[in-house]
JSON list of C-alpha atoms in Angstrom, two decimals:
[
{"chain": "A", "resi": 1, "resn": "MET", "atom": "CA", "xyz": [27.96, -11.07, -13.47]},
{"chain": "A", "resi": 2, "resn": "VAL", "atom": "CA", "xyz": [25.25, -9.48, -15.59]},
{"chain": "A", "resi": 3, "resn": "GLU", "atom": "CA", "xyz": [23.96, -11.85, -18.25]},
{"chain": "A", "resi": 4, "resn": "ILE", "atom": "CA", "xyz": [23.12, -10.05, -21.49]},
{"chain": "A", "resi": 5, "resn": "GLU", "atom": "CA", "xyz": [21.00, -11.44, -24.29]},
{"chain": "A", "resi": 6, "resn": "ILE", "atom": "CA", "xyz": [21.58, -9.48, -27.50]},
{"chain": "A", "resi": 7, "resn": "ASP", "atom": "CA", "xyz": [19.22, -9.62, -30.46]},
{"chain": "A", "resi": 8, "resn": "ASN", "atom": "CA", "xyz": [20.09, -7.65, -33.58]},
{"chain": "A", "resi": 9, "resn": "ARG", "atom": "CA", "xyz": [16.99, -7.48, -35.78]},
{"chain": "A", "resi": 10, "resn": "SER", "atom": "CA", "xyz": [17.96, -4.14, -37.32]},
{"chain": "A", "resi": 11, "resn": "GLY", "atom": "CA", "xyz": [19.83, -5.35, -40.37]},
{"chain": "A", "resi": 12, "resn": "ALA", "atom": "CA", "xyz": [22.70, -3.03, -39.40]},
{"chain": "A", "resi": 13, "resn": "ALA", "atom": "CA", "xyz": [26.14, -4.18, -38.31]},
{"chain": "A", "resi": 14, "resn": "VAL", "atom": "CA", "xyz": [26.57, -3.55, -34.58]},
{"chain": "A", "resi": 15, "resn": "ASP", "atom": "CA", "xyz": [29.57, -4.39, -32.41]},
{"chain": "A", "resi": 16, "resn": "GLU", "atom": "CA", "xyz": [27.64, -6.63, -30.05]},
{"chain": "A", "resi": 17, "resn": "ARG", "atom": "CA", "xyz": [30.70, -7.50, -27.96]},
{"chain": "A", "resi": 18, "resn": "ALA", "atom": "CA", "xyz": [31.44, -3.80, -27.35]},
{"chain": "A", "resi": 19, "resn": "ALA", "atom": "CA", "xyz": [27.78, -3.14, -26.51]},
{"chain": "A", "resi": 20, "resn": "ALA", "atom": "CA", "xyz": [27.78, -5.93, -23.92]},
{"chain": "A", "resi": 21, "resn": "ALA", "atom": "CA", "xyz": [31.07, -4.69, -22.44]},
{"chain": "A", "resi": 22, "resn": "LEU", "atom": "CA", "xyz": [29.75, -1.12, -22.14]},
{"chain": "A", "resi": 23, "resn": "ALA", "atom": "CA", "xyz": [26.51, -2.34, -20.56]},
{"chain": "A", "resi": 24, "resn": "ARG", "atom": "CA", "xyz": [28.41, -4.37, -17.96]},
{"chain": "A", "resi": 25, "resn": "THR", "atom": "CA", "xyz": [30.72, -1.43, -17.20]},
{"chain": "A", "resi": 26, "resn": "VAL", "atom": "CA", "xyz": [27.82, 0.97, -16.67]},
{"chain": "A", "resi": 27, "resn": "LEU", "atom": "CA", "xyz": [25.77, -1.48, -14.62]},
{"chain": "A", "resi": 28, "resn": "GLU", "atom": "CA", "xyz": [28.71, -2.39, -12.37]},
{"chain": "A", "resi": 29, "resn": "ALA", "atom": "CA", "xyz": [29.51, 1.30, -11.83]},
{"chain": "A", "resi": 30, "resn": "GLU", "atom": "CA", "xyz": [25.85, 1.86, -10.93]},
{"chain": "A", "resi": 31, "resn": "GLY", "atom": "CA", "xyz": [25.98, -0.91, -8.32]},
{"chain": "A", "resi": 32, "resn": "VAL", "atom": "CA", "xyz": [24.52, -3.84, -10.29]},
{"chain": "A", "resi": 33, "resn": "ALA", "atom": "CA", "xyz": [26.86, -6.82, -10.04]},
{"chain": "A", "resi": 34, "resn": "GLN", "atom": "CA", "xyz": [24.38, -9.50, -11.10]},
{"chain": "A", "resi": 35, "resn": "GLY", "atom": "CA", "xyz": [21.25, -9.62, -13.18]},
{"chain": "A", "resi": 36, "resn": "GLU", "atom": "CA", "xyz": [19.79, -10.27, -16.58]},
{"chain": "A", "resi": 37, "resn": "LEU", "atom": "CA", "xyz": [19.48, -7.72, -19.38]},
{"chain": "A", "resi": 38, "resn": "GLY", "atom": "CA", "xyz": [17.94, -7.87, -22.82]},
{"chain": "A", "resi": 39, "resn": "LEU", "atom": "CA", "xyz": [19.49, -5.65, -25.50]},
{"chain": "A", "resi": 40, "resn": "SER", "atom": "CA", "xyz": [17.85, -5.40, -28.92]},
{"chain": "A", "resi": 41, "resn": "PHE", "atom": "CA", "xyz": [18.82, -3.47, -32.02]},
{"chain": "A", "resi": 42, "resn": "VAL", "atom": "CA", "xyz": [15.76, -2.94, -34.22]},
{"chain": "A", "resi": 43, "resn": "SER", "atom": "CA", "xyz": [14.53, -1.18, -37.35]},
{"chain": "A", "resi": 44, "resn": "GLY", "atom": "CA", "xyz": [12.89, 2.23, -37.38]},
{"chain": "A", "resi": 45, "resn": "GLU", "atom": "CA", "xyz": [9.56, 0.60, -38.14]},
{"chain": "A", "resi": 46, "resn": "GLU", "atom": "CA", "xyz": [9.82, -1.72, -35.13]},
{"chain": "A", "resi": 47, "resn": "ILE", "atom": "CA", "xyz": [10.87, 0.94, -32.62]},
{"chain": "A", "resi": 48, "resn": "ARG", "atom": "CA", "xyz": [8.09, 3.21, -33.90]},
{"chain": "A", "resi": 49, "resn": "ALA", "atom": "CA", "xyz": [5.56, 0.43, -33.30]},
{"chain": "A", "resi": 50, "resn": "LEU", "atom": "CA", "xyz": [6.94, -0.18, -29.80]},
{"chain": "A", "resi": 51, "resn": "LYS", "atom": "CA", "xyz": [6.76, 3.52, -28.92]},
{"chain": "A", "resi": 52, "resn": "ARG", "atom": "CA", "xyz": [3.22, 3.75, -30.28]},
{"chain": "A", "resi": 53, "resn": "GLU", "atom": "CA", "xyz": [2.12, 0.64, -28.37]},
{"chain": "A", "resi": 54, "resn": "HIS", "atom": "CA", "xyz": [3.77, 1.43, -25.03]},
{"chain": "A", "resi": 55, "resn": "LEU", "atom": "CA", "xyz": [3.86, 5.24, -24.92]},
{"chain": "A", "resi": 56, "resn": "ALA", "atom": "CA", "xyz": [1.03, 6.17, -27.31]},
{"chain": "A", "resi": 57, "resn": "ILE", "atom": "CA", "xyz": [3.45, 8.31, -29.35]},
{"chain": "A", "resi": 58, "resn": "ASP", "atom": "CA", "xyz": [3.64, 7.52, -33.06]},
{"chain": "A", "resi": 59, "resn": "GLU", "atom": "CA", "xyz": [7.22, 8.39, -33.97]},
{"chain": "A", "resi": 60, "resn": "VAL", "atom": "CA", "xyz": [10.61, 6.81, -34.48]},
{"chain": "A", "resi": 61, "resn": "THR", "atom": "CA", "xyz": [13.06, 7.22, -31.59]},
{"chain": "A", "resi": 62, "resn": "ASP", "atom": "CA", "xyz": [16.64, 6.31, -30.72]},
{"chain": "A", "resi": 63, "resn": "VAL", "atom": "CA", "xyz": [16.16, 4.17, -27.60]},
{"chain": "A", "resi": 64, "resn": "LEU", "atom": "CA", "xyz": [13.41, 2.72, -25.43]},
{"chain": "A", "resi": 65, "resn": "SER", "atom": "CA", "xyz": [13.72, 1.09, -22.02]},
{"chain": "A", "resi": 66, "resn": "PHE", "atom": "CA", "xyz": [11.43, -1.47, -20.49]},
{"chain": "A", "resi": 67, "resn": "PRO", "atom": "CA", "xyz": [12.43, -1.86, -16.80]},
{"chain": "A", "resi": 68, "resn": "ILE", "atom": "CA", "xyz": [11.38, -4.82, -14.70]},
{"chain": "A", "resi": 69, "resn": "ASP", "atom": "CA", "xyz": [13.06, -5.03, -11.28]},
{"chain": "A", "resi": 70, "resn": "GLY", "atom": "CA", "xyz": [15.06, -1.81, -11.06]},
{"chain": "A", "resi": 71, "resn": "LEU", "atom": "CA", "xyz": [17.30, -1.64, -8.01]},
{"chain": "A", "resi": 72, "resn": "GLY", "atom": "CA", "xyz": [14.72, -2.57, -5.38]},
{"chain": "A", "resi": 73, "resn": "ASP", "atom": "CA", "xyz": [15.11, -5.46, -2.94]},
{"chain": "A", "resi": 74, "resn": "LEU", "atom": "CA", "xyz": [14.37, -8.93, -4.27]},
{"chain": "A", "resi": 75, "resn": "PRO", "atom": "CA", "xyz": [13.49, -12.13, -2.45]},
{"chain": "A", "resi": 76, "resn": "ALA", "atom": "CA", "xyz": [16.52, -14.35, -1.83]},
{"chain": "A", "resi": 77, "resn": "GLY", "atom": "CA", "xyz": [17.40, -16.61, -4.72]},
{"chain": "A", "resi": 78, "resn": "LEU", "atom": "CA", "xyz": [15.62, -14.62, -7.44]},
{"chain": "A", "resi": 79, "resn": "PRO", "atom": "CA", "xyz": [17.82, -13.24, -10.23]},
{"chain": "A", "resi": 80, "resn": "ARG", "atom": "CA", "xyz": [17.46, -9.52, -10.90]},
{"chain": "A", "resi": 81, "resn": "GLN", "atom": "CA", "xyz": [15.57, -8.98, -14.15]},
{"chain": "A", "resi": 82, "resn": "LEU", "atom": "CA", "xyz": [16.78, -5.55, -15.23]},
{"chain": "A", "resi": 83, "resn": "GLY", "atom": "CA", "xyz": [14.56, -5.40, -18.31]},
{"chain": "A", "resi": 84, "resn": "ASP", "atom": "CA", "xyz": [15.19, -4.54, -21.94]},
{"chain": "A", "resi": 85, "resn": "VAL", "atom": "CA", "xyz": [16.89, -1.73, -23.82]},
{"chain": "A", "resi": 86, "resn": "VAL", "atom": "CA", "xyz": [15.87, -1.34, -27.46]},
{"chain": "A", "resi": 87, "resn": "ILE", "atom": "CA", "xyz": [18.05, 0.76, -29.78]},
{"chain": "A", "resi": 88, "resn": "CYS", "atom": "CA", "xyz": [17.40, 1.83, -33.38]},
{"chain": "A", "resi": 89, "resn": "PRO", "atom": "CA", "xyz": [20.62, 2.00, -35.45]},
{"chain": "A", "resi": 90, "resn": "GLU", "atom": "CA", "xyz": [18.68, 3.81, -38.23]},
{"chain": "A", "resi": 91, "resn": "VAL", "atom": "CA", "xyz": [18.31, 6.75, -35.86]},
{"chain": "A", "resi": 92, "resn": "VAL", "atom": "CA", "xyz": [21.58, 6.61, -33.92]},
{"chain": "A", "resi": 93, "resn": "GLY", "atom": "CA", "xyz": [23.90, 5.40, -36.69]},
{"chain": "A", "resi": 94, "resn": "ALA", "atom": "CA", "xyz": [27.26, 4.27, -35.37]},
{"chain": "A", "resi": 95, "resn": "GLU", "atom": "CA", "xyz": [26.75, 6.32, -32.18]},
{"chain": "A", "resi": 96, "resn": "TRP", "atom": "CA", "xyz": [24.83, 3.70, -30.17]},
{"chain": "A", "resi": 97, "resn": "ARG", "atom": "CA", "xyz": [26.92, 4.10, -27.01]},
{"chain": "A", "resi": 98, "resn": "LYS", "atom": "CA", "xyz": [25.21, 7.19, -25.54]},
{"chain": "A", "resi": 99, "resn": "PRO", "atom": "CA", "xyz": [21.67, 5.86, -26.24]},
{"chain": "A", "resi": 100, "resn": "LEU", "atom": "CA", "xyz": [22.67, 2.56, -24.63]},
{"chain": "A", "resi": 101, "resn": "VAL", "atom": "CA", "xyz": [23.87, 4.33, -21.47]},
{"chain": "A", "resi": 102, "resn": "HIS", "atom": "CA", "xyz": [20.71, 6.45, -21.48]},
{"chain": "A", "resi": 103, "resn": "GLY", "atom": "CA", "xyz": [18.53, 3.35, -21.75]},
{"chain": "A", "resi": 104, "resn": "LEU", "atom": "CA", "xyz": [20.41, 1.53, -18.99]},
{"chain": "A", "resi": 105, "resn": "LEU", "atom": "CA", "xyz": [20.02, 4.46, -16.62]},
{"chain": "A", "resi": 106, "resn": "HIS", "atom": "CA", "xyz": [16.27, 4.43, -17.28]},
{"chain": "A", "resi": 107, "resn": "LEU", "atom": "CA", "xyz": [16.20, 0.73, -16.38]},
{"chain": "A", "resi": 108, "resn": "LEU", "atom": "CA", "xyz": [17.75, 1.68, -13.05]},
{"chain": "A", "resi": 109, "resn": "GLY", "atom": "CA", "xyz": [15.07, 4.27, -12.34]},
{"chain": "A", "resi": 110, "resn": "CYS", "atom": "CA", "xyz": [16.84, 7.43, -13.43]},
{"chain": "A", "resi": 111, "resn": "GLU", "atom": "CA", "xyz": [14.61, 10.15, -14.93]},
{"chain": "A", "resi": 112, "resn": "HIS", "atom": "CA", "xyz": [15.52, 12.92, -17.39]},
{"chain": "A", "resi": 113, "resn": "GLY", "atom": "CA", "xyz": [17.22, 15.91, -15.83]},
{"chain": "A", "resi": 114, "resn": "PRO", "atom": "CA", "xyz": [20.58, 17.24, -14.65]},
{"chain": "A", "resi": 115, "resn": "GLU", "atom": "CA", "xyz": [21.39, 14.17, -12.54]},
{"chain": "A", "resi": 116, "resn": "MET", "atom": "CA", "xyz": [20.84, 11.83, -15.48]},
{"chain": "A", "resi": 117, "resn": "GLU", "atom": "CA", "xyz": [22.94, 14.02, -17.78]},
{"chain": "A", "resi": 118, "resn": "GLU", "atom": "CA", "xyz": [25.75, 14.06, -15.22]},
{"chain": "A", "resi": 119, "resn": "ARG", "atom": "CA", "xyz": [25.64, 10.27, -14.93]},
{"chain": "A", "resi": 120, "resn": "GLU", "atom": "CA", "xyz": [25.57, 9.85, -18.72]},
{"chain": "A", "resi": 121, "resn": "ASN", "atom": "CA", "xyz": [28.61, 12.10, -19.08]},
{"chain": "A", "resi": 122, "resn": "ARG", "atom": "CA", "xyz": [30.60, 9.84, -16.74]},
{"chain": "A", "resi": 123, "resn": "TYR", "atom": "CA", "xyz": [30.47, 7.10, -19.38]},
{"chain": "A", "resi": 124, "resn": "GLU", "atom": "CA", "xyz": [31.15, 9.16, -22.54]},
{"chain": "A", "resi": 125, "resn": "SER", "atom": "CA", "xyz": [34.75, 8.03, -22.84]},
{"chain": "A", "resi": 126, "resn": "THR", "atom": "CA", "xyz": [33.97, 4.41, -21.97]}
]
């Protein structure tokens, strides 16, 4: 099972249980049965600082992904560290589901383009 650590520092109410369920559904469908994931909901100020620090772009955004292991082979006995998805409720409002899926796909190595859009669309009704 994928272990998910959720941290809501945004000040906004977020359905953390639904977010974890969606993350597990997407990851299982993408072939990840076990691993560890960090999921944070943050303020506009915090996500702007993260984007500036890590991407050298000074603007607020909806979601950022910080992959660690991806889907590559790991030595036996090591848990898969998927990485972190950071979402800004100020930007996405109540519609955090699509940015979450987008961020998870980035953790798995997917890049922007038609293939990513197709994969995102698979989870729209989830």
